[in-house]
Short mmCIF file of C-alpha atoms in Angstrom, two decimals:
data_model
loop_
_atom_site.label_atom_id
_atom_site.label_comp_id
_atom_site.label_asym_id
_atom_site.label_seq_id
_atom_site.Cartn_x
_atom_site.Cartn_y
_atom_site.Cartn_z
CA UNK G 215 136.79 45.82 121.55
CA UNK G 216 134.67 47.34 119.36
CA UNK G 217 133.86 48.43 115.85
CA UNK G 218 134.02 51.16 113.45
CA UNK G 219 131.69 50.53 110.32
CA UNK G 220 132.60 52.79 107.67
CA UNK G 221 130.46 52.16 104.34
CA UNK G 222 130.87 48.95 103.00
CA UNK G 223 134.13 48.17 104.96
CA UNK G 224 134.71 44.95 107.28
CA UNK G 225 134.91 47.55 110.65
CA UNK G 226 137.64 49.03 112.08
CA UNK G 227 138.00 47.55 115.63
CA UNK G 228 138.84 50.07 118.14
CA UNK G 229 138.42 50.11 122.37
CA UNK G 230 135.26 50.15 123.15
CA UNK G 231 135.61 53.76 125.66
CA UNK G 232 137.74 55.34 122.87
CA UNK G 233 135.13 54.47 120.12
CA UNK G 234 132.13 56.12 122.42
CA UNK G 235 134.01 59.26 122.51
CA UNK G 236 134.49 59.18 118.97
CA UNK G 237 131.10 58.54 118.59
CA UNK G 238 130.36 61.66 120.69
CA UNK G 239 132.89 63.87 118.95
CA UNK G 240 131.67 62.40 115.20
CA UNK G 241 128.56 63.04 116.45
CA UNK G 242 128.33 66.61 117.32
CA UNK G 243 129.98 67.50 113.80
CA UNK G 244 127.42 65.20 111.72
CA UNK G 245 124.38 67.12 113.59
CA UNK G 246 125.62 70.06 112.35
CA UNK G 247 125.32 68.58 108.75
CA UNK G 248 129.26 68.86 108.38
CA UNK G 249 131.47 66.55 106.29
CA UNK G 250 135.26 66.34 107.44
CA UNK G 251 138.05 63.65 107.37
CA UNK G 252 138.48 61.53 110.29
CA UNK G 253 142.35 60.53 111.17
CA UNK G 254 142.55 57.11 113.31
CA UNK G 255 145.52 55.39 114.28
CA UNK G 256 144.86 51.30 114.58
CA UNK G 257 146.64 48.35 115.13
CA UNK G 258 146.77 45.47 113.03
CA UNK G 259 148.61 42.83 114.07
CA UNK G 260 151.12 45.15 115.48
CA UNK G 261 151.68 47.15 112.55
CA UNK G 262 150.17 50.23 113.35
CA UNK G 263 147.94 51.81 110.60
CA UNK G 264 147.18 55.40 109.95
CA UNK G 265 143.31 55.83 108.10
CA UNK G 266 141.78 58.73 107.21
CA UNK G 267 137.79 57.81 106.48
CA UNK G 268 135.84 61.23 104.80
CA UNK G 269 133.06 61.33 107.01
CA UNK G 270 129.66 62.68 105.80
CA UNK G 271 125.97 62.37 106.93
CA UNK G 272 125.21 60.71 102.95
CA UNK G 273 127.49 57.85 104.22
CA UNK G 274 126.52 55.01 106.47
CA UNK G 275 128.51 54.93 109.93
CA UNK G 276 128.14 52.45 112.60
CA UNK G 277 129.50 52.19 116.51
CA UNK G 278 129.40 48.84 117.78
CA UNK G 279 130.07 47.84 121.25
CA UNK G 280 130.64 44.50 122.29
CA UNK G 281 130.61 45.80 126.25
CA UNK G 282 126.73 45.93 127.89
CA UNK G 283 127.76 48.70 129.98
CA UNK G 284 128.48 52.37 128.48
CA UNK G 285 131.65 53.69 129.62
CA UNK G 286 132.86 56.95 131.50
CA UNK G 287 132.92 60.05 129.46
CA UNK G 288 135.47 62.76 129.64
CA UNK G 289 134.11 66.25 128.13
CA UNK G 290 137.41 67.35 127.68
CA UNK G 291 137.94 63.93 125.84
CA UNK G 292 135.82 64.22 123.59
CA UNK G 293 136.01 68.65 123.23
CA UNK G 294 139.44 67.81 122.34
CA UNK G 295 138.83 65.34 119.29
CA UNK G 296 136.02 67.88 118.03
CA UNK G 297 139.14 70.90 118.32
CA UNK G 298 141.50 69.22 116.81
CA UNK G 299 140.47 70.15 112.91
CA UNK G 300 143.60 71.63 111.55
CA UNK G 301 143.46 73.61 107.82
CA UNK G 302 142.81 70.57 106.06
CA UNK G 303 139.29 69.87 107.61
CA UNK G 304 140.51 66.86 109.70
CA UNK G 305 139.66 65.56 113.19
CA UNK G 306 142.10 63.52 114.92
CA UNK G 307 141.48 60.49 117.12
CA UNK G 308 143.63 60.82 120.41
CA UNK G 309 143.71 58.98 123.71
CA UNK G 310 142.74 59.87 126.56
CA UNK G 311 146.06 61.84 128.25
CA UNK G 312 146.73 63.32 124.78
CA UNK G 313 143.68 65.33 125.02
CA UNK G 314 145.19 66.63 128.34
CA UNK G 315 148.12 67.74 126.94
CA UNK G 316 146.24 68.93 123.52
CA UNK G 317 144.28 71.43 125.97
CA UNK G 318 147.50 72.33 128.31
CA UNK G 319 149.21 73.24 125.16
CA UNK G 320 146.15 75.49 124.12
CA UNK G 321 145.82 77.16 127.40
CA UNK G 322 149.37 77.99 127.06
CA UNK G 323 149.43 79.10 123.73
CA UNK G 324 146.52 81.09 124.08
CA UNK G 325 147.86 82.47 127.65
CA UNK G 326 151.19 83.56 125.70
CA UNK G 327 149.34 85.27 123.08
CA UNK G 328 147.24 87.08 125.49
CA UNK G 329 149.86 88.39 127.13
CA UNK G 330 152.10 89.38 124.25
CA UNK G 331 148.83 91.22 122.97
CA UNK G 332 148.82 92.99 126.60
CA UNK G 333 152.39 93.85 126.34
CA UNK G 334 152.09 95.34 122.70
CA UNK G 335 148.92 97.38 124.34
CA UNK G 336 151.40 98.30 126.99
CA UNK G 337 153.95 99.54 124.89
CA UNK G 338 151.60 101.48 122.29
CA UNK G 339 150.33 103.66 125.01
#
C-alpha cells in the first residue's frame, strides 16, 4: 500500500499500481498547468469513503510507494482516468477493468453516433 499526500493531510493510502497510474494520469493534467477535482473512492476500515481533493500545481502532492519495484502500466489505464472529466471539471479514479469498460462504452457510443450521423447523411441526399 501506498500513499496519497494531499496538502497538509495524514495520506490517503491507496494500492500501490493504482496510485502510479494516478500519478501518471494527475500528472499529465498538472504539466499542462491545469487545476481540476480529483474523485477517489477509499476504504477505511470497511466503510468505503468517497473524496474529492481540488488538485492544483500551487498545492503540494505526494506519491509514496512502499513497493521497490515500479509496477506494470496500462495506457489505456491511465488514458481512461485522464477522459473521464465530466462538466464539472472532475477526474475519476477507476480500477483497472473499469477503464475497459469506460473505453468499450465510448467506442460504442461514438460508433452509434457515427453511424446515426451516416444514416441522417443518407437520408438528406
Amino acid at each position: 500500500m501506498g500513499m496519497l499526500m494531499y496538502a497538509d493531510t495524514a495520506g490517503i493510502q491507496v494500492e500501490d499500481r493504482l496510485l502510479e497510474h494516478i500519478r501518471l494520469a494527475v500528472g499529465q493534467r498538472l504539466r499542462r498547468g491545469e487545476s481540476f477535482m480529483l474523485n477517489l473512492t477509499t476504504d477505511d476500515n470497511g466503510n468505503s469513503l468517497r473524496r474529492n481533493l481540488w488538485i492544483s500545481p500551487s498545492i503540494p502532492l505526494q506519491f509514496v510507494a512502499f513497493g521497490s519495484r515500479t509496477p506494470q502500466i496500462n495506457r489505456t489505464w491511465v488514458q481512461a482516468m485522464g477522459d473521464t472529466e465530466d462538466s464539472t471539471g472532475t477526474m475519476t479514479v477507476m480500477t483497472e477493468a473499469e477503464s475497459i469498460e469506460y473505453f468499450e462504452h465510448k467506442h460504442t457510443r461514438l460508433m452509434s453516433d457515427l453511424h446515426g450521423s451516416r444514416r441522417a447523411e443518407l437520408i438528406a441526399s
